[in-house]
Amino acid sequence: MSLRIAIAGLAGTYPFGGMFWHYLQYLLGLQRLGHDVLYIEDTGKWCYDPVAKTFVEDGSKNAAFLARELAILDESLSDRWFLRDVTGKTYGRPWHDVVEFCRSADLLLHISAGHWMREENFTNAKVILIDTDPLYTQAGLLTGSPAEVAARVAWWQKHHDVFFSFGENIGAADCKVPCESFDWMPTRQPIVLDCFDRAAVPVTERRPVLTTVASWEPKEKGPVVNSIAYTGKSSEFERYIDLPSHSPLPLELALSGSAPVERLQECGWIVRDGYEVSHNPWVYRDYLAHSFGEWSIAKNAYVASQSGWFSCRTASYLALGVPVILQDTGFSKTIPTGEGLLTFTTTAQAAEAIEKLKTNPQRHAKAAREIAQEYFDSDKVLTNLIEKVGSR
């Protein structure tokens, strides 16, 4: 059955290649399934200018990015988007069309909880929250006085009907992500596989380097849950700072944020500017595709909480047939590891995994692609999500 679905995300607000793939694969994937779709950014917040490295009031450049890259992705999506900047200026689909679409929509996918929930828009739609930042989202809900927490939880319950999370381990005995007040269901990043098929590179033509694209540390303060303070990537990275001296392959980091570049280079890391490799979706995709593999850690909040979080970036590497060596956040309970996707919790394990990949890259590349097909194919992920919504 064809549904009318609005998708609220942040791909224009943060105009990076990785963010584009993260949010717009929902739009394209749902359209491929035969649904009537519209992408919306109406956050009430300033847009980010990656060149100036600051937030700005004027969203015209961000809207231009969204319009240009969506047209390249699929021409049929050229008029399927809307963005409003903090000044109130709108871009893309006329606002009255957006209102009409939303009022008759069956579903609103509220991805990453960044949308301004205007009361007049969604009179009929079932609103689906997709939490892409487990522990951060839940900790934010529980911050403040008892009255503030109660009011915030009540607002979220009023404005959402079904709750999903990239934290696939929420509710498990070893998971520290609080799950009271909401019935969180697991979901993961949908990948439109043919978008990556066309960019795949033979193993023999890839750079003999392990790469990743990352932000060193989020500007916002880390979550605090049950008096435990959690952090971003920097604290986890310190545990592996000496890995290059143990690795049989070079390690390259494409970083944004205030990373200690000189110290990293002294320890043997190759450091590149993150925006250089992610200023549009196609440069970003090619950077991943030409990598021998990905090596990456995760935010301390994801690891220490054993949330089960898995990134869109890593799923994109897998879709390109690029093997991945990844710090385990608990995702190994639901996604197979050992070939194509290897995990570590220590420097020694990381070095061993790199040696395994170097020894048989073709086998691991084949396994990586098979994992993407089985666990991240947008047809499967989005069909499963809609079926779960229908059962509620």
GROMACS .gro file of C-alpha atoms in nm:
model
  392
    1MET     CA    1   0.000   0.000   0.000
    2SER     CA    2   0.135   0.341  -0.098
    3LEU     CA    3   0.162   0.591   0.187
    4ARG     CA    4   0.214   0.965   0.200
    5ILE     CA    5   0.526   1.018   0.413
    6ALA     CA    6   0.699   1.335   0.531
    7ILE     CA    7   1.063   1.299   0.634
    8ALA     CA    8   1.216   1.557   0.869
    9GLY     CA    9   1.597   1.569   0.883
   10LEU     CA   10   1.906   1.790   0.897
   11ALA     CA   11   2.092   1.734   0.567
   12GLY     CA   12   2.073   2.100   0.460
   13THR     CA   13   2.125   2.244   0.806
   14TYR     CA   14   2.458   2.058   0.817
   15PRO     CA   15   2.569   2.046   0.450
   16PHE     CA   16   2.819   1.760   0.458
   17GLY     CA   17   2.833   1.453   0.239
   18GLY     CA   18   2.782   1.212   0.526
   19MET     CA   19   2.480   1.399   0.659
   20PHE     CA   20   2.327   1.403   0.311
   21TRP     CA   21   2.350   1.025   0.280
   22HIS     CA   22   2.226   0.980   0.636
   23TYR     CA   23   1.895   1.161   0.587
   24LEU     CA   24   1.823   1.152   0.214
   25GLN     CA   25   1.842   0.775   0.185
   26TYR     CA   26   1.518   0.769   0.382
   27LEU     CA   27   1.360   0.992   0.116
   28LEU     CA   28   1.494   0.798  -0.182
   29GLY     CA   29   1.444   0.459  -0.023
   30LEU     CA   30   1.079   0.526   0.061
   31GLN     CA   31   1.015   0.662  -0.287
   32ARG     CA   32   1.170   0.346  -0.435
   33LEU     CA   33   0.916   0.147  -0.233
   34GLY     CA   34   0.636   0.338  -0.407
   35HIS     CA   35   0.550   0.593  -0.138
   36ASP     CA   36   0.466   0.962  -0.192
   37VAL     CA   37   0.743   1.150  -0.010
   38LEU     CA   38   0.846   1.501   0.095
   39TYR     CA   39   1.164   1.604   0.276
   40ILE     CA   40   1.139   1.888   0.531
   41GLU     CA   41   1.385   2.096   0.734
   42ASP     CA   42   1.205   2.332   0.966
   43THR     CA   43   1.417   2.337   1.281
   44GLY     CA   44   1.393   2.694   1.408
   45LYS     CA   45   1.774   2.687   1.432
   46TRP     CA   46   2.064   2.850   1.252
   47CYS     CA   47   2.224   2.670   0.958
   48TYR     CA   48   2.588   2.568   0.964
   49ASP     CA   49   2.840   2.722   0.722
   50PRO     CA   50   3.123   2.465   0.692
   51VAL     CA   51   3.356   2.706   0.514
   52ALA     CA   52   3.327   2.976   0.781
   53LYS     CA   53   3.299   2.701   1.046
   54THR     CA   54   3.015   2.878   1.223
   55PHE     CA   55   2.635   2.896   1.232
   56VAL     CA   56   2.461   3.161   1.020
   57GLU     CA   57   2.113   3.309   0.994
   58ASP     CA   58   2.095   3.300   0.615
   59GLY     CA   59   2.009   2.952   0.488
   60SER     CA   60   2.038   3.028   0.115
   61LYS     CA   61   2.368   2.844   0.068
   62ASN     CA   62   2.237   2.547   0.262
   63ALA     CA   63   1.922   2.539   0.051
   64ALA     CA   64   2.130   2.562  -0.267
   65PHE     CA   65   2.336   2.265  -0.148
   66LEU     CA   66   2.022   2.063  -0.082
   67ALA     CA   67   1.863   2.152  -0.417
   68ARG     CA   68   2.178   2.078  -0.617
   69GLU     CA   69   2.265   1.747  -0.456
   70LEU     CA   70   1.907   1.616  -0.450
   71ALA     CA   71   1.877   1.679  -0.824
   72ILE     CA   72   2.197   1.480  -0.882
   73LEU     CA   73   2.075   1.199  -0.656
   74ASP     CA   74   1.742   1.168  -0.840
   75GLU     CA   75   1.577   1.432  -1.062
   76SER     CA   76   1.233   1.319  -0.950
   77LEU     CA   77   1.319   1.450  -0.602
   78SER     CA   78   1.401   1.802  -0.725
   79ASP     CA   79   1.070   1.944  -0.602
   80ARG     CA   80   1.038   1.714  -0.302
   81TRP     CA   81   1.206   1.927  -0.038
   82PHE     CA   82   1.155   2.230   0.185
   83LEU     CA   83   1.386   2.430   0.412
   84ARG     CA   84   1.314   2.724   0.640
   85ASP     CA   85   1.601   2.923   0.791
   86VAL     CA   86   1.600   3.098   1.126
   87THR     CA   87   1.493   3.430   0.969
   88GLY     CA   88   1.173   3.266   0.844
   89LYS     CA   89   1.273   3.263   0.477
   90THR     CA   90   1.167   2.947   0.298
   91TYR     CA   91   1.321   2.755   0.010
   92GLY     CA   92   1.211   2.473  -0.216
   93ARG     CA   93   0.848   2.361  -0.208
   94PRO     CA   94   0.602   2.646  -0.132
   95TRP     CA   95   0.496   2.646   0.232
   96HIS     CA   96   0.125   2.606   0.155
   97ASP     CA   97   0.210   2.288  -0.039
   98VAL     CA   98   0.408   2.159   0.258
   99VAL     CA   99   0.115   2.222   0.492
  100GLU     CA  100  -0.126   2.049   0.255
  101PHE     CA  101   0.106   1.751   0.217
  102CYS     CA  102   0.161   1.714   0.591
  103ARG     CA  103  -0.206   1.748   0.681
  104SER     CA  104  -0.287   1.456   0.452
  105ALA     CA  105   0.025   1.252   0.533
  106ASP     CA  106   0.003   0.905   0.679
  107LEU     CA  107   0.342   0.924   0.850
  108LEU     CA  108   0.599   1.178   0.961
  109LEU     CA  109   0.946   1.036   1.018
  110HIS     CA  110   1.104   1.269   1.272
  111ILE     CA  111   1.471   1.176   1.235
  112SER     CA  112   1.717   1.297   1.502
  113ALA     CA  113   1.449   1.498   1.685
  114GLY     CA  114   1.543   1.827   1.516
  115HIS     CA  115   1.207   1.923   1.364
  116TRP     CA  116   0.987   2.210   1.486
  117MET     CA  117   0.658   2.031   1.552
  118ARG     CA  118   0.412   2.294   1.431
  119GLU     CA  119   0.071   2.201   1.567
  120GLU     CA  120  -0.120   2.292   1.249
  121ASN     CA  121   0.081   2.058   1.023
  122PHE     CA  122   0.027   1.702   1.133
  123THR     CA  123  -0.338   1.655   1.214
  124ASN     CA  124  -0.358   1.306   1.063
  125ALA     CA  125  -0.005   1.175   1.042
  126LYS     CA  126   0.129   0.914   1.277
  127VAL     CA  127   0.455   1.067   1.401
  128ILE     CA  128   0.755   0.834   1.421
  129LEU     CA  129   1.062   0.943   1.618
  130ILE     CA  130   1.389   0.791   1.499
  131ASP     CA  131   1.658   0.842   1.762
  132THR     CA  132   1.997   0.841   1.586
  133ASP     CA  133   2.198   0.947   1.892
  134PRO     CA  134   2.129   0.694   2.170
  135LEU     CA  135   2.204   0.794   2.527
  136TYR     CA  136   2.233   1.161   2.422
  137THR     CA  137   1.862   1.165   2.335
  138GLN     CA  138   1.750   0.978   2.646
  139ALA     CA  139   1.976   1.174   2.881
  140GLY     CA  140   1.841   1.501   2.739
  141LEU     CA  141   1.489   1.390   2.815
  142LEU     CA  142   1.579   1.317   3.176
  143THR     CA  143   1.780   1.632   3.251
  144GLY     CA  144   1.639   1.889   3.494
  145SER     CA  145   1.404   1.895   3.790
  146PRO     CA  146   1.134   1.627   3.829
  147ALA     CA  147   0.874   1.876   3.705
  148GLU     CA  148   1.083   1.966   3.400
  149VAL     CA  149   1.144   1.602   3.317
  150ALA     CA  150   0.775   1.517   3.354
  151ALA     CA  151   0.675   1.806   3.128
  152ARG     CA  152   0.933   1.713   2.863
  153VAL     CA  153   0.836   1.346   2.862
  154ALA     CA  154   0.467   1.439   2.837
  155TRP     CA  155   0.539   1.667   2.539
  156TRP     CA  156   0.729   1.394   2.356
  157GLN     CA  157   0.456   1.141   2.426
  158LYS     CA  158   0.191   1.383   2.301
  159HIS     CA  159   0.375   1.466   1.978
  160HIS     CA  160   0.501   1.118   1.884
  161ASP     CA  161   0.324   0.788   1.837
  162VAL     CA  162   0.606   0.536   1.788
  163PHE     CA  163   0.969   0.544   1.903
  164PHE     CA  164   1.267   0.388   1.725
  165SER     CA  165   1.638   0.404   1.805
  166PHE     CA  166   1.972   0.327   1.641
  167GLY     CA  167   2.060   0.192   1.985
  168GLU     CA  168   1.962  -0.163   1.899
  169ASN     CA  169   2.069  -0.292   2.239
  170ILE     CA  170   1.835  -0.068   2.443
  171GLY     CA  171   1.654  -0.272   2.706
  172ALA     CA  172   1.923  -0.541   2.728
  173ALA     CA  173   2.069  -0.620   3.070
  174ASP     CA  174   2.413  -0.482   2.980
  175CYS     CA  175   2.284  -0.161   2.817
  176LYS     CA  176   2.299   0.158   3.023
  177VAL     CA  177   2.073   0.367   2.800
  178PRO     CA  178   1.765   0.456   3.010
  179CYS     CA  179   1.447   0.330   2.848
  180GLU     CA  180   1.178   0.430   3.096
  181SER     CA  181   0.878   0.630   2.970
  182PHE     CA  182   0.921   0.516   2.608
  183ASP     CA  183   0.899   0.183   2.429
  184TRP     CA  184   1.210   0.209   2.209
  185MET     CA  185   1.218  -0.029   1.912
  186PRO     CA  186   1.541  -0.105   1.723
  187THR     CA  187   1.609   0.023   1.373
  188ARG     CA  188   1.919   0.097   1.166
  189GLN     CA  189   2.037   0.315   0.879
  190PRO     CA  190   1.871   0.234   0.544
  191ILE     CA  191   2.116   0.212   0.253
  192VAL     CA  192   1.996   0.247  -0.108
  193LEU     CA  193   2.243  -0.007  -0.240
  194ASP     CA  194   2.251   0.086  -0.608
  195CYS     CA  195   2.369   0.437  -0.514
  196PHE     CA  196   2.686   0.270  -0.388
  197ASP     CA  197   2.711  -0.005  -0.652
  198ARG     CA  198   2.789   0.254  -0.918
  199ALA     CA  199   3.074   0.400  -0.712
  200ALA     CA  200   3.240   0.076  -0.597
  201VAL     CA  201   3.612   0.039  -0.669
  202PRO     CA  202   3.794  -0.294  -0.725
  203VAL     CA  203   4.009  -0.394  -0.430
  204THR     CA  204   4.323  -0.377  -0.644
  205GLU     CA  205   4.256  -0.011  -0.725
  206ARG     CA  206   4.202   0.108  -0.367
  207ARG     CA  207   4.451   0.310  -0.169
  208PRO     CA  208   4.643   0.083   0.074
  209VAL     CA  209   4.522   0.294   0.366
  210LEU     CA  210   4.256   0.253   0.635
  211THR     CA  211   4.043   0.567   0.669
  212THR     CA  212   3.753   0.719   0.855
  213VAL     CA  213   3.566   1.051   0.859
  214ALA     CA  214   3.494   1.186   1.205
  215SER     CA  215   3.436   1.478   1.435
  216TRP     CA  216   3.691   1.488   1.716
  217GLU     CA  217   3.453   1.597   1.990
  218PRO     CA  218   3.097   1.738   1.982
  219LYS     CA  219   3.064   2.093   2.110
  220GLU     CA  220   2.774   2.005   2.336
  221LYS     CA  221   2.849   1.863   2.678
  222GLY     CA  222   2.832   1.486   2.699
  223PRO     CA  223   2.531   1.314   2.855
  224VAL     CA  224   2.512   1.241   3.227
  225VAL     CA  225   2.307   0.940   3.339
  226ASN     CA  226   2.287   0.813   3.697
  227SER     CA  227   2.572   1.051   3.790
  228ILE     CA  228   2.800   0.901   3.522
  229ALA     CA  229   2.937   1.154   3.272
  230TYR     CA  230   2.991   1.025   2.918
  231THR     CA  231   3.199   1.187   2.644
  232GLY     CA  232   3.251   1.188   2.269
  233LYS     CA  233   3.524   1.032   2.056
  234SER     CA  234   3.833   1.202   2.198
  235SER     CA  235   3.845   1.003   2.521
  236GLU     CA  236   3.803   0.673   2.336
  237PHE     CA  237   4.067   0.774   2.085
  238GLU     CA  238   4.322   0.822   2.362
  239ARG     CA  239   4.306   0.447   2.423
  240TYR     CA  240   4.430   0.381   2.068
  241ILE     CA  241   4.660   0.680   2.014
  242ASP     CA  242   4.965   0.453   1.961
  243LEU     CA  243   4.793   0.215   1.718
  244PRO     CA  244   4.990   0.331   1.408
  245SER     CA  245   5.309   0.186   1.557
  246HIS     CA  246   5.138  -0.155   1.576
  247SER     CA  247   4.943  -0.141   1.248
  248PRO     CA  248   5.055  -0.318   0.929
  249LEU     CA  249   4.866  -0.056   0.726
  250PRO     CA  250   4.872   0.326   0.738
  251LEU     CA  251   4.584   0.491   0.927
  252GLU     CA  252   4.424   0.810   0.797
  253LEU     CA  253   4.178   1.035   0.981
  254ALA     CA  254   3.964   1.294   0.802
  255LEU     CA  255   3.876   1.511   1.100
  256SER     CA  256   3.662   1.809   1.185
  257GLY     CA  257   3.662   1.985   1.518
  258SER     CA  258   3.949   2.089   1.743
  259ALA     CA  259   4.163   1.777   1.712
  260PRO     CA  260   4.525   1.771   1.839
  261VAL     CA  261   4.661   1.735   1.484
  262GLU     CA  262   5.032   1.770   1.566
  263ARG     CA  263   5.015   1.511   1.844
  264LEU     CA  264   4.827   1.268   1.620
  265GLN     CA  265   5.084   1.310   1.344
  266GLU     CA  266   5.368   1.255   1.591
  267CYS     CA  267   5.203   0.925   1.684
  268GLY     CA  268   5.194   0.819   1.320
  269TRP     CA  269   4.841   0.910   1.212
  270ILE     CA  270   4.779   1.067   0.872
  271VAL     CA  271   4.542   1.359   0.932
  272ARG     CA  272   4.328   1.530   0.667
  273ASP     CA  273   4.071   1.804   0.685
  274GLY     CA  274   3.727   1.650   0.721
  275TYR     CA  275   3.551   1.900   0.496
  276GLU     CA  276   3.800   1.834   0.218
  277VAL     CA  277   3.663   1.482   0.179
  278SER     CA  278   3.298   1.551   0.265
  279HIS     CA  279   3.200   1.882   0.105
  280ASN     CA  280   2.948   1.700  -0.113
  281PRO     CA  281   2.797   1.349  -0.117
  282TRP     CA  282   2.994   1.233  -0.421
  283VAL     CA  283   3.340   1.335  -0.298
  284TYR     CA  284   3.256   1.171   0.035
  285ARG     CA  285   3.137   0.851  -0.133
  286ASP     CA  286   3.449   0.832  -0.352
  287TYR     CA  287   3.675   0.883  -0.050
  288LEU     CA  288   3.514   0.586   0.122
  289ALA     CA  289   3.518   0.375  -0.195
  290HIS     CA  290   3.891   0.421  -0.258
  291SER     CA  291   3.982   0.315   0.097
  292PHE     CA  292   4.132  -0.027   0.169
  293GLY     CA  293   3.904  -0.037   0.472
  294GLU     CA  294   3.766   0.171   0.756
  295TRP     CA  295   3.916   0.178   1.103
  296SER     CA  296   3.714   0.374   1.357
  297ILE     CA  297   3.624   0.418   1.719
  298ALA     CA  298   3.285   0.540   1.843
  299LYS     CA  299   3.175   0.801   2.095
  300ASN     CA  300   3.241   0.703   2.453
  301ALA     CA  301   2.866   0.743   2.519
  302TYR     CA  302   2.787   0.472   2.263
  303VAL     CA  303   3.064   0.236   2.376
  304ALA     CA  304   3.038   0.267   2.754
  305SER     CA  305   2.658   0.238   2.746
  306GLN     CA  306   2.671  -0.065   2.511
  307SER     CA  307   2.395   0.099   2.312
  308GLY     CA  308   2.432  -0.113   1.998
  309TRP     CA  309   2.470   0.202   1.783
  310PHE     CA  310   2.602   0.163   1.427
  311SER     CA  311   2.688   0.457   1.203
  312CYS     CA  312   2.559   0.552   0.859
  313ARG     CA  313   2.919   0.613   0.755
  314THR     CA  314   3.022   0.256   0.837
  315ALA     CA  315   2.713   0.115   0.666
  316SER     CA  316   2.814   0.315   0.357
  317TYR     CA  317   3.165   0.165   0.362
  318LEU     CA  318   3.008  -0.181   0.377
  319ALA     CA  319   2.774  -0.101   0.086
  320LEU     CA  320   3.079  -0.012  -0.124
  321GLY     CA  321   3.231  -0.348  -0.040
  322VAL     CA  322   3.491  -0.181   0.181
  323PRO     CA  323   3.565  -0.386   0.496
  324VAL     CA  324   3.537  -0.225   0.836
  325ILE     CA  325   3.732  -0.257   1.162
  326LEU     CA  326   3.515  -0.099   1.427
  327GLN     CA  327   3.506  -0.053   1.803
  328ASP     CA  328   3.217  -0.259   1.932
  329THR     CA  329   2.924  -0.071   2.086
  330GLY     CA  330   2.717  -0.385   2.138
  331PHE     CA  331   2.612  -0.410   1.770
  332SER     CA  332   2.785  -0.750   1.745
  333LYS     CA  333   2.476  -0.898   1.913
  334THR     CA  334   2.265  -0.825   1.604
  335ILE     CA  335   2.511  -0.794   1.312
  336PRO     CA  336   2.762  -1.075   1.235
  337THR     CA  337   3.131  -0.998   1.277
  338GLY     CA  338   3.455  -1.174   1.188
  339GLU     CA  339   3.458  -1.127   0.811
  340GLY     CA  340   3.393  -0.794   0.637
  341LEU     CA  341   3.311  -0.639   0.974
  342LEU     CA  342   3.573  -0.690   1.244
  343THR     CA  343   3.558  -0.557   1.599
  344PHE     CA  344   3.803  -0.463   1.871
  345THR     CA  345   3.812  -0.341   2.230
  346THR     CA  346   4.193  -0.316   2.271
  347THR     CA  347   4.489  -0.196   2.066
  348ALA     CA  348   4.614  -0.552   2.028
  349GLN     CA  349   4.277  -0.664   1.891
  350ALA     CA  350   4.269  -0.370   1.651
  351ALA     CA  351   4.616  -0.453   1.516
  352GLU     CA  352   4.521  -0.820   1.479
  353ALA     CA  353   4.206  -0.726   1.286
  354ILE     CA  354   4.408  -0.503   1.052
  355GLU     CA  355   4.648  -0.792   0.983
  356LYS     CA  356   4.354  -1.021   0.902
  357LEU     CA  357   4.216  -0.767   0.656
  358LYS     CA  358   4.554  -0.713   0.492
  359THR     CA  359   4.605  -1.088   0.451
  360ASN     CA  360   4.281  -1.155   0.263
  361PRO     CA  361   4.125  -0.829   0.140
  362GLN     CA  362   3.912  -0.987  -0.134
  363ARG     CA  363   3.734  -1.221   0.108
  364HIS     CA  364   3.663  -0.939   0.354
  365ALA     CA  365   3.544  -0.707   0.075
  366LYS     CA  366   3.294  -0.969  -0.043
  367ALA     CA  367   3.174  -1.026   0.314
  368ALA     CA  368   3.136  -0.650   0.371
  369ARG     CA  369   2.903  -0.615   0.076
  370GLU     CA  370   2.701  -0.919   0.185
  371ILE     CA  371   2.649  -0.766   0.530
  372ALA     CA  372   2.522  -0.445   0.369
  373GLN     CA  373   2.279  -0.642   0.153
  374GLU     CA  374   2.145  -0.848   0.439
  375TYR     CA  375   2.130  -0.592   0.720
  376PHE     CA  376   2.116  -0.240   0.570
  377ASP     CA  377   1.930  -0.267   0.236
  378SER     CA  378   1.679   0.020   0.242
  379ASP     CA  379   1.401  -0.201   0.105
  380LYS     CA  380   1.436  -0.433   0.405
  381VAL     CA  381   1.503  -0.169   0.672
  382LEU     CA  382   1.222   0.066   0.569
  383THR     CA  383   0.967  -0.209   0.504
  384ASN     CA  384   1.041  -0.348   0.849
  385LEU     CA  385   1.004  -0.003   1.005
  386ILE     CA  386   0.666   0.060   0.839
  387GLU     CA  387   0.541  -0.284   0.936
  388LYS     CA  388   0.633  -0.221   1.300
  389VAL     CA  389   0.454   0.115   1.288
  390GLY     CA  390   0.146  -0.054   1.146
  391SER     CA  391   0.141  -0.303   1.431
  392ARG     CA  392   0.123  -0.023   1.692
   0.00000   0.00000   0.00000
